[in-house]
Amino acid sequence: MKNNEAAIIHIVDDDEAFRDSLLWLLESHDYRVVGHDSAEAFLEGFGSDGTGCLVLDIRMPGMSGLELFEELCARGSDWPVIFITGHGDVPMAVQAVKRGAHDFLEKPFNQQSLLDAVESALAASRSRRASEAARVAIEDRLASLTSREREVLDKVIEGKMNKVIADELGISIKTVEAHRGKMMDKMGARSIADLVQSVVTCRRQGGS
């Protein structure tokens, strides 16, 4: 079963008839959809919070779909983008996918191709939101550590034993064990492997 309640699909296309046909198709499959007749109109009210994706015509008057995609990338948006392209623009769409766009569909395409692409994009968006929420939770836990607990955590992640940590920090092994126990509890880590995985993943995603 699809989980579409919070997800929003934005369709950006200057062709009103084509845009309306996509709106009708997606709404008939219980998606929340918003249509925009230009890239500029879309940008006016867009915020990248939440779950969703963009279905974007690669060529439009004014700001093109490709230029909009590049602007979103510059703003740090990670919303999945599905390009709609004509035959002559396929190489351009392929390059956009290489630069991070989720997918592209060449006109004419069947309804199921669009539905499959949208569901794939929304799944990617949900996954990114879940990863971000997990990162924020780890950041909050890290922020709750005392400075000494943070020192112990860093050395545990480096693979150092309690005796080595005690020597390097100039404290007793029992004190290391006490800080380590409190640190593990605050981090919600069931094991050292769990601790290392969560902190390393957080740091790779730009956390502390």
Tab-separated table of N, CA, C and O in Angstrom, residues 146-201:
chain	number	residue	atom	x	y	z
A	146	THR	N	28.641	14.951	28.203
A	146	THR	CA	29.585	15.883	28.814
A	146	THR	C	30.859	15.889	27.988
A	146	THR	O	31.071	15.006	27.134
A	147	SER	N	31.726	16.860	28.233
A	147	SER	CA	32.973	16.924	27.468
A	147	SER	C	33.819	15.669	27.681
A	147	SER	O	34.444	15.156	26.748
A	148	ARG	N	33.826	15.142	28.902
A	148	ARG	CA	34.609	13.933	29.172
A	148	ARG	C	33.998	12.720	28.493
A	148	ARG	O	34.713	11.881	27.931
A	149	GLU	N	32.666	12.627	28.521
A	149	GLU	CA	31.997	11.521	27.835
A	149	GLU	C	32.262	11.576	26.335
A	149	GLU	O	32.425	10.540	25.682
A	150	ARG	N	32.335	12.782	25.802
A	150	ARG	CA	32.619	12.929	24.375
A	150	ARG	C	34.049	12.482	24.061
A	150	ARG	O	34.291	11.854	23.031
A	151	GLU	N	34.974	12.799	24.947
A	151	GLU	CA	36.361	12.345	24.754
A	151	GLU	C	36.430	10.828	24.760
A	151	GLU	O	37.126	10.221	23.933
A	152	VAL	N	35.726	10.209	25.712
A	152	VAL	CA	35.704	8.745	25.796
A	152	VAL	C	35.079	8.159	24.537
A	152	VAL	O	35.590	7.184	23.963
A	153	LEU	N	33.981	8.758	24.086
A	153	LEU	CA	33.324	8.272	22.862
A	153	LEU	C	34.293	8.290	21.682
A	153	LEU	O	34.396	7.308	20.933
A	154	ASP	N	35.002	9.408	21.489
A	154	ASP	CA	35.928	9.527	20.352
A	154	ASP	C	37.000	8.444	20.399
A	154	ASP	O	37.369	7.870	19.361
A	155	LYS	N	37.474	8.140	21.597
A	155	LYS	CA	38.535	7.141	21.712
A	155	LYS	C	37.997	5.721	21.560
A	155	LYS	O	38.668	4.844	21.018
A	156	VAL	N	36.753	5.500	22.015
A	156	VAL	CA	36.114	4.192	21.803
A	156	VAL	C	35.930	3.945	20.312
A	156	VAL	O	36.179	2.841	19.803
A	157	ILE	N	35.498	4.981	19.594
A	157	ILE	CA	35.297	4.851	18.153
A	157	ILE	C	36.624	4.570	17.433
A	157	ILE	O	36.657	3.888	16.409
A	158	GLU	N	37.725	5.075	18.004
A	158	GLU	CA	39.046	4.800	17.436
A	158	GLU	C	39.501	3.377	17.720
A	158	GLU	O	40.550	2.941	17.224
A	159	GLY	N	38.714	2.651	18.525
A	159	GLY	CA	39.032	1.250	18.807
A	159	GLY	C	39.945	1.046	19.996
A	159	GLY	O	40.503	-0.043	20.174
A	160	LYS	N	40.087	2.042	20.830
A	160	LYS	CA	41.010	1.949	21.966
A	160	LYS	C	40.347	1.279	23.162
A	160	LYS	O	39.169	1.465	23.431
A	161	MET	N	41.147	0.487	23.874
A	161	MET	CA	40.676	-0.218	25.053
A	161	MET	C	40.627	0.736	26.246
A	161	MET	O	41.262	1.799	26.252
A	162	ASN	N	39.899	0.316	27.282
A	162	ASN	CA	39.732	1.164	28.462
A	162	ASN	C	41.061	1.585	29.087
A	162	ASN	O	41.225	2.737	29.496
A	163	LYS	N	42.023	0.638	29.178
A	163	LYS	CA	43.307	0.970	29.800
A	163	LYS	C	44.033	2.057	29.013
A	163	LYS	O	44.608	2.986	29.590
A	164	VAL	N	43.988	1.956	27.688
A	164	VAL	CA	44.641	2.958	26.834
A	164	VAL	C	43.948	4.309	26.987
A	164	VAL	O	44.599	5.353	27.096
A	165	ILE	N	42.629	4.283	27.011
A	165	ILE	CA	41.865	5.527	27.171
A	165	ILE	C	42.204	6.173	28.514
A	165	ILE	O	42.409	7.389	28.606
A	166	ALA	N	42.273	5.354	29.556
A	166	ALA	CA	42.600	5.868	30.889
A	166	ALA	C	43.972	6.531	30.892
A	166	ALA	O	44.142	7.628	31.447
A	167	ASP	N	44.942	5.871	30.276
A	167	ASP	CA	46.294	6.434	30.228
A	167	ASP	C	46.313	7.749	29.453
A	167	ASP	O	46.948	8.724	29.875
A	168	GLU	N	45.625	7.793	28.331
A	168	GLU	CA	45.659	8.987	27.487
A	168	GLU	C	44.913	10.164	28.123
A	168	GLU	O	45.291	11.330	27.912
A	169	LEU	N	43.871	9.879	28.894
A	169	LEU	CA	43.094	10.949	29.514
A	169	LEU	C	43.554	11.257	30.943
A	169	LEU	O	43.088	12.218	31.560
A	170	GLY	N	44.458	10.422	31.467
A	170	GLY	CA	44.966	10.656	32.822
A	170	GLY	C	43.945	10.397	33.897
A	170	GLY	O	43.907	11.102	34.920
A	171	ILE	N	43.090	9.406	33.690
A	171	ILE	CA	42.073	9.048	34.676
A	171	ILE	C	42.142	7.542	34.916
A	171	ILE	O	42.833	6.810	34.204
A	172	SER	N	41.408	7.072	35.929
A	172	SER	CA	41.441	5.648	36.248
A	172	SER	C	40.578	4.843	35.282
A	172	SER	O	39.678	5.387	34.625
A	173	ILE	N	40.856	3.536	35.223
A	173	ILE	CA	40.061	2.653	34.370
A	173	ILE	C	38.603	2.647	34.831
A	173	ILE	O	37.679	2.652	34.010
A	174	LYS	N	38.391	2.657	36.167
A	174	LYS	CA	37.021	2.666	36.684
A	174	LYS	C	36.271	3.924	36.252
A	174	LYS	O	35.081	3.887	35.942
A	175	THR	N	36.989	5.051	36.198
A	175	THR	CA	36.359	6.293	35.760
A	175	THR	C	36.011	6.209	34.273
A	175	THR	O	34.942	6.663	33.849
A	176	VAL	N	36.907	5.624	33.488
A	176	VAL	CA	36.625	5.412	32.064
A	176	VAL	C	35.376	4.548	31.909
A	176	VAL	O	34.485	4.853	31.102
A	177	GLU	N	35.302	3.465	32.685
A	177	GLU	CA	34.156	2.562	32.601
A	177	GLU	C	32.856	3.278	32.961
A	177	GLU	O	31.820	3.057	32.342
A	178	ALA	N	32.935	4.165	33.958
A	178	ALA	CA	31.737	4.910	34.363
A	178	ALA	C	31.298	5.869	33.263
A	178	ALA	O	30.110	5.932	32.913
A	179	HIS	N	32.256	6.616	32.700
A	179	HIS	CA	31.931	7.541	31.603
A	179	HIS	C	31.422	6.771	30.387
A	179	HIS	O	30.482	7.208	29.715
A	180	ARG	N	32.045	5.646	30.126
A	180	ARG	CA	31.662	4.833	28.970
A	180	ARG	C	30.229	4.314	29.119
A	180	ARG	O	29.442	4.338	28.171
A	181	GLY	N	29.880	3.860	30.324
A	181	GLY	CA	28.527	3.362	30.560
A	181	GLY	C	27.479	4.451	30.380
A	181	GLY	O	26.443	4.236	29.739
A	182	LYS	N	27.763	5.638	30.946
A	182	LYS	CA	26.823	6.756	30.793
A	182	LYS	C	26.711	7.184	29.336
A	182	LYS	O	25.633	7.509	28.844
A	183	MET	N	27.862	7.201	28.653
A	183	MET	CA	27.871	7.595	27.243
A	183	MET	C	27.047	6.629	26.395
A	183	MET	O	26.260	7.041	25.539
A	184	MET	N	27.207	5.340	26.644
A	184	MET	CA	26.457	4.343	25.884
A	184	MET	C	24.953	4.491	26.131
A	184	MET	O	24.142	4.382	25.214
A	185	ASP	N	24.582	4.752	27.408
A	185	ASP	CA	23.167	4.928	27.733
A	185	ASP	C	22.590	6.152	27.020
A	185	ASP	O	21.499	6.092	26.429
A	186	LYS	N	23.306	7.267	27.080
A	186	LYS	CA	22.821	8.501	26.443
A	186	LYS	C	22.703	8.349	24.925
A	186	LYS	O	21.797	8.916	24.306
A	187	MET	N	23.621	7.590	24.340
A	187	MET	CA	23.609	7.399	22.886
A	187	MET	C	22.596	6.346	22.457
A	187	MET	O	22.322	6.183	21.271
A	188	GLY	N	22.031	5.613	23.417
A	188	GLY	CA	21.068	4.569	23.075
A	188	GLY	C	21.700	3.441	22.296
A	188	GLY	O	21.028	2.768	21.495
A	189	ALA	N	22.997	3.219	22.523
A	189	ALA	CA	23.738	2.194	21.781
A	189	ALA	C	23.685	0.851	22.513
A	189	ALA	O	23.957	0.786	23.715
A	190	ARG	N	23.330	-0.191	21.795
A	190	ARG	CA	23.257	-1.527	22.394
A	190	ARG	C	24.619	-2.209	22.422
A	190	ARG	O	24.828	-3.153	23.173
A	191	SER	N	25.530	-1.753	21.583
A	191	SER	CA	26.860	-2.347	21.501
A	191	SER	C	27.824	-1.312	20.935
A	191	SER	O	27.407	-0.268	20.430
A	192	ILE	N	29.128	-1.620	21.019
A	192	ILE	CA	30.127	-0.723	20.444
A	192	ILE	C	29.931	-0.622	18.928
A	192	ILE	O	30.040	0.457	18.347
A	193	ALA	N	29.603	-1.740	18.291
A	193	ALA	CA	29.376	-1.736	16.840
A	193	ALA	C	28.212	-0.816	16.489
A	193	ALA	O	28.271	-0.057	15.506
A	194	ASP	N	27.156	-0.858	17.298
A	194	ASP	CA	25.995	0.005	17.087
A	194	ASP	C	26.389	1.472	17.245
A	194	ASP	O	25.990	2.339	16.450
A	195	LEU	N	27.190	1.758	18.271
A	195	LEU	CA	27.659	3.118	18.523
A	195	LEU	C	28.486	3.642	17.356
A	195	LEU	O	28.255	4.746	16.853
A	196	VAL	N	29.460	2.848	16.936
A	196	VAL	CA	30.351	3.263	15.851
A	196	VAL	C	29.569	3.513	14.570
A	196	VAL	O	29.753	4.528	13.892
A	197	GLN	N	28.651	2.596	14.247
A	197	GLN	CA	27.870	2.741	13.008
A	197	GLN	C	27.043	4.017	13.011
A	197	GLN	O	27.015	4.760	12.019
A	198	SER	N	26.376	4.301	14.143
A	198	SER	CA	25.508	5.480	14.190
A	198	SER	C	26.307	6.778	14.119
A	198	SER	O	25.941	7.700	13.378
A	199	VAL	N	27.417	6.850	14.853
A	199	VAL	CA	28.202	8.085	14.871
A	199	VAL	C	28.922	8.301	13.544
A	199	VAL	O	28.941	9.423	13.011
A	200	VAL	N	29.486	7.248	12.981
A	200	VAL	CA	30.192	7.381	11.707
A	200	VAL	C	29.223	7.774	10.600
A	200	VAL	O	29.516	8.643	9.766
A	201	THR	N	28.031	7.166	10.593
A	201	THR	CA	27.017	7.513	9.592
A	201	THR	C	26.603	8.968	9.744
A	201	THR	O	26.462	9.695	8.741
